[in-house]
Amino acid sequence: MNLPATKTAFSKINNLFYKSYLPNIIYSAIEVGVFDVLSNQALSCIDLSKEIETNEPITESLLEVLLAIEFLKEKDKRYSLTALANEYLTQTSELNQLGAVKSYIVNGGPFKNLTQALKGDIPEFDQNIWSTEKSIRGIEQGAKAGGIQRVLAFAKEIPEFKKATKMCDFAGNSGYYSFALMHENRKLHAHVYDLEIVCETANKIKKDEAGFDRISYHAFDVRAGDDFGSGYDLFFSSHYLYELGATNRLIDLLKKVNRSMKLGGLFISNHIAGKVNGDHRLTLAIVELMTRSMGFPTHCLPEKVLRKALSEAGFGKFRVKAPDERLASPTMLLSAIKIKEL
Ligand SMILES: C[S@@+](CC[C@H](N)C(=O)[O-])C[C@H]1O[C@@H](n2cnc3c(N)ncnc32)[C@H](O)[C@@H]1O
């Protein structure tokens, strides 16, 4: 896959679209009582959640959204209303505009059940949301808006990438990152590991693409502890490690990754790590709220967590590329070399 470089920033469009979710989010905050309870006091997230009887992790991500739009302010981890929210979003204010907010909410969309989720009725996360042909094609198209080009540019700068011949694309979906990396390194063969249903569809929709003779799809389920091969000199992981990072299972997985790789092999991670400003801060706060209210723990893998886990799993010689805010998904790229056999 040889993609043109992006000339403009898709994040400008993406950030606008995310703002369209705000009326539903703000209305849910009104419904569960965030503004009324904070109208005369500053509370920590834990105390607020207790008072309004909401799920704490989801409440925490809701507060991040409200901070990003300056409806709340925070000091010493205690939240209070800004003058704007106090005047227009509390029941007791004679000037409240709660009806106006309600008139903007839409039925459907990712936040249609946010109030229920805040109240503890959280769905079980569906790991098959990326499994239909439509979603597989959609996620690849999304990655073409700069994500694939950025990973490729990062990899090209690393000497170990040029020498690599066998890569694992862990939870790689239809392998669109692999195709781009194989185009750059003609000796490289890719092994994509993903759910069985994804592999079946990928085999079908990618069969005519250049490089298909150098890619193999392997059905596996991380949750079942399935094997993901061995002998890799390149291991690529993109947008999958969030849950493991949040539930203290990352080190064990990375130790398995270590054992699947050759000494001196290259590991590359492409994940959201936070650390963004302006409109991106709001977009990522909304993404996090959406993720938690879908029953998934987080959509963020902080650099500190990843580095520590990699170090404990026998990796070193880190290289980091900070998030590029021109991209809709401003990920941090981090590479490491396997420096120790376990
Ligand atoms: C957010 S997508 C990331 C896809 C690709 N790596 C990227 O960065 O665009 C998550 C991927 O994980 C796969 N996945 C979800 N649950 C899985 C599991 N239990 N075992 C293996 N793969 C899984 C999905 O099918 C999907 O391809």
PDB file of C-alpha atoms in Angstrom, residues 195-305:
ATOM      1  CA  LEU A 195     -10.445 -12.672  15.691  1.00  0.00           C
ATOM      2  CA  GLU A 196     -11.432 -15.528  13.343  1.00  0.00           C
ATOM      3  CA  ILE A 197     -14.294 -13.637  11.746  1.00  0.00           C
ATOM      4  CA  VAL A 198     -11.995 -10.659  11.012  1.00  0.00           C
ATOM      5  CA  CYS A 199      -9.352 -12.928   9.430  1.00  0.00           C
ATOM      6  CA  GLU A 200     -11.956 -14.582   7.185  1.00  0.00           C
ATOM      7  CA  THR A 201     -13.209 -11.229   5.888  1.00  0.00           C
ATOM      8  CA  ALA A 202      -9.675  -9.824   5.545  1.00  0.00           C
ATOM      9  CA  ASN A 203      -8.610 -12.801   3.417  1.00  0.00           C
ATOM     10  CA  LYS A 204     -11.546 -12.089   1.153  1.00  0.00           C
ATOM     11  CA  ILE A 205     -11.270  -8.316   0.789  1.00  0.00           C
ATOM     12  CA  LYS A 206      -7.471  -8.079   0.585  1.00  0.00           C
ATOM     13  CA  LYS A 207      -6.769 -10.927  -1.846  1.00  0.00           C
ATOM     14  CA  ASP A 208      -6.129  -8.661  -4.855  1.00  0.00           C
ATOM     15  CA  GLU A 209      -3.957  -6.128  -3.039  1.00  0.00           C
ATOM     16  CA  ALA A 210      -0.211  -5.953  -3.807  1.00  0.00           C
ATOM     17  CA  GLY A 211       1.661  -7.765  -1.036  1.00  0.00           C
ATOM     18  CA  PHE A 212      -1.084 -10.327  -0.320  1.00  0.00           C
ATOM     19  CA  ASP A 213       1.399 -13.135  -1.068  1.00  0.00           C
ATOM     20  CA  ARG A 214       3.493 -11.915   1.905  1.00  0.00           C
ATOM     21  CA  ILE A 215       0.701 -11.681   4.480  1.00  0.00           C
ATOM     22  CA  SER A 216      -0.944 -14.458   6.523  1.00  0.00           C
ATOM     23  CA  TYR A 217      -3.984 -14.096   8.727  1.00  0.00           C
ATOM     24  CA  HIS A 218      -4.186 -16.138  11.937  1.00  0.00           C
ATOM     25  CA  ALA A 219      -7.355 -16.518  13.959  1.00  0.00           C
ATOM     26  CA  PHE A 220      -6.759 -15.860  17.644  1.00  0.00           C
ATOM     27  CA  ASP A 221      -8.386 -14.454  20.735  1.00  0.00           C
ATOM     28  CA  VAL A 222      -6.217 -12.547  23.214  1.00  0.00           C
ATOM     29  CA  ARG A 223      -8.762 -13.117  25.956  1.00  0.00           C
ATOM     30  CA  ALA A 224      -8.486 -16.887  25.505  1.00  0.00           C
ATOM     31  CA  GLY A 225      -4.677 -16.647  25.829  1.00  0.00           C
ATOM     32  CA  ASP A 226      -4.134 -17.990  22.279  1.00  0.00           C
ATOM     33  CA  ASP A 227      -0.623 -18.269  20.862  1.00  0.00           C
ATOM     34  CA  PHE A 228       0.609 -15.628  18.404  1.00  0.00           C
ATOM     35  CA  GLY A 229       3.632 -17.283  16.768  1.00  0.00           C
ATOM     36  CA  SER A 230       7.369 -16.754  17.148  1.00  0.00           C
ATOM     37  CA  GLY A 231      10.602 -15.709  15.430  1.00  0.00           C
ATOM     38  CA  TYR A 232       9.554 -12.074  14.876  1.00  0.00           C
ATOM     39  CA  ASP A 233      12.080  -9.323  14.317  1.00  0.00           C
ATOM     40  CA  LEU A 234       9.264  -6.748  14.173  1.00  0.00           C
ATOM     41  CA  PHE A 235       6.221  -6.660  16.454  1.00  0.00           C
ATOM     42  CA  PHE A 236       3.551  -4.028  15.816  1.00  0.00           C
ATOM     43  CA  SER A 237       0.704  -3.246  18.192  1.00  0.00           C
ATOM     44  CA  SER A 238      -1.818  -0.531  17.437  1.00  0.00           C
ATOM     45  CA  HIS A 239      -4.922   0.488  19.395  1.00  0.00           C
ATOM     46  CA  TYR A 240      -5.233  -2.759  21.302  1.00  0.00           C
ATOM     47  CA  LEU A 241      -3.280  -2.567  24.578  1.00  0.00           C
ATOM     48  CA  TYR A 242      -5.563  -0.099  26.392  1.00  0.00           C
ATOM     49  CA  GLU A 243      -7.538  -2.646  28.393  1.00  0.00           C
ATOM     50  CA  LEU A 244      -4.403  -4.589  29.366  1.00  0.00           C
ATOM     51  CA  GLY A 245      -2.710  -1.374  30.520  1.00  0.00           C
ATOM     52  CA  ALA A 246      -5.722  -0.457  32.659  1.00  0.00           C
ATOM     53  CA  THR A 247      -6.055  -3.879  34.272  1.00  0.00           C
ATOM     54  CA  ASN A 248      -2.416  -4.657  35.157  1.00  0.00           C
ATOM     55  CA  ARG A 249      -2.117  -7.388  32.527  1.00  0.00           C
ATOM     56  CA  LEU A 250       0.240  -5.524  30.209  1.00  0.00           C
ATOM     57  CA  ILE A 251       3.518  -6.834  31.665  1.00  0.00           C
ATOM     58  CA  ASP A 252       2.452 -10.464  31.287  1.00  0.00           C
ATOM     59  CA  LEU A 253       1.420  -9.901  27.697  1.00  0.00           C
ATOM     60  CA  LEU A 254       4.641  -8.054  26.855  1.00  0.00           C
ATOM     61  CA  LYS A 255       6.652 -10.909  28.374  1.00  0.00           C
ATOM     62  CA  LYS A 256       4.885 -13.227  25.927  1.00  0.00           C
ATOM     63  CA  VAL A 257       5.664 -10.725  23.156  1.00  0.00           C
ATOM     64  CA  ASN A 258       9.323 -10.799  24.232  1.00  0.00           C
ATOM     65  CA  ARG A 259       9.408 -14.611  23.983  1.00  0.00           C
ATOM     66  CA  SER A 260       7.868 -14.456  20.501  1.00  0.00           C
ATOM     67  CA  MET A 261      10.643 -12.154  19.242  1.00  0.00           C
ATOM     68  CA  LYS A 262      14.306 -12.451  18.272  1.00  0.00           C
ATOM     69  CA  LEU A 263      16.895 -10.664  20.404  1.00  0.00           C
ATOM     70  CA  GLY A 264      17.474  -7.206  18.903  1.00  0.00           C
ATOM     71  CA  GLY A 265      13.973  -7.214  17.358  1.00  0.00           C
ATOM     72  CA  LEU A 266      11.889  -4.055  17.115  1.00  0.00           C
ATOM     73  CA  PHE A 267       8.589  -3.424  18.932  1.00  0.00           C
ATOM     74  CA  ILE A 268       6.384  -0.527  17.775  1.00  0.00           C
ATOM     75  CA  SER A 269       3.328   0.753  19.647  1.00  0.00           C
ATOM     76  CA  ASN A 270       0.700   3.127  18.222  1.00  0.00           C
ATOM     77  CA  HIS A 271      -1.730   4.147  20.977  1.00  0.00           C
ATOM     78  CA  ILE A 272      -3.492   7.214  22.369  1.00  0.00           C
ATOM     79  CA  ALA A 273      -1.455   8.352  25.364  1.00  0.00           C
ATOM     80  CA  GLY A 274      -3.205  11.613  26.334  1.00  0.00           C
ATOM     81  CA  LYS A 275      -0.992  14.731  26.292  1.00  0.00           C
ATOM     82  CA  VAL A 276      -2.948  16.875  23.829  1.00  0.00           C
ATOM     83  CA  ASN A 277      -4.348  20.390  23.987  1.00  0.00           C
ATOM     84  CA  GLY A 278      -7.124  22.610  22.665  1.00  0.00           C
ATOM     85  CA  ASP A 279      -9.912  20.949  20.666  1.00  0.00           C
ATOM     86  CA  HIS A 280      -8.054  17.634  20.799  1.00  0.00           C
ATOM     87  CA  ARG A 281      -8.321  17.611  24.553  1.00  0.00           C
ATOM     88  CA  LEU A 282     -12.113  17.845  24.221  1.00  0.00           C
ATOM     89  CA  THR A 283     -12.241  15.185  21.488  1.00  0.00           C
ATOM     90  CA  LEU A 284     -10.164  12.730  23.509  1.00  0.00           C
ATOM     91  CA  ALA A 285     -12.230  13.428  26.628  1.00  0.00           C
ATOM     92  CA  ILE A 286     -15.370  12.587  24.624  1.00  0.00           C
ATOM     93  CA  VAL A 287     -13.711   9.447  23.202  1.00  0.00           C
ATOM     94  CA  GLU A 288     -12.836   8.360  26.741  1.00  0.00           C
ATOM     95  CA  LEU A 289     -16.397   8.987  27.968  1.00  0.00           C
ATOM     96  CA  MET A 290     -17.785   7.036  25.006  1.00  0.00           C
ATOM     97  CA  THR A 291     -15.346   4.166  25.644  1.00  0.00           C
ATOM     98  CA  ARG A 292     -16.147   3.862  29.353  1.00  0.00           C
ATOM     99  CA  SER A 293     -19.896   4.102  28.806  1.00  0.00           C
ATOM    100  CA  MET A 294     -19.612   1.221  26.286  1.00  0.00           C
ATOM    101  CA  GLY A 295     -18.217  -0.982  29.054  1.00  0.00           C
ATOM    102  CA  PHE A 296     -14.521  -0.728  28.089  1.00  0.00           C
ATOM    103  CA  PRO A 297     -12.103   0.559  30.767  1.00  0.00           C
ATOM    104  CA  THR A 298     -10.145   3.143  28.790  1.00  0.00           C
ATOM    105  CA  HIS A 299      -8.925   4.392  25.435  1.00  0.00           C
ATOM    106  CA  CYS A 300      -5.654   5.712  26.788  1.00  0.00           C
ATOM    107  CA  LEU A 301      -2.314   4.006  27.390  1.00  0.00           C
ATOM    108  CA  PRO A 302      -0.041   6.495  29.176  1.00  0.00           C
ATOM    109  CA  GLU A 303       3.608   6.544  28.107  1.00  0.00           C
ATOM    110  CA  LYS A 304       4.745   5.859  31.672  1.00  0.00           C
ATOM    111  CA  VAL A 305       2.669   2.684  31.920  1.00  0.00           C
TER     112      VAL A 305
END
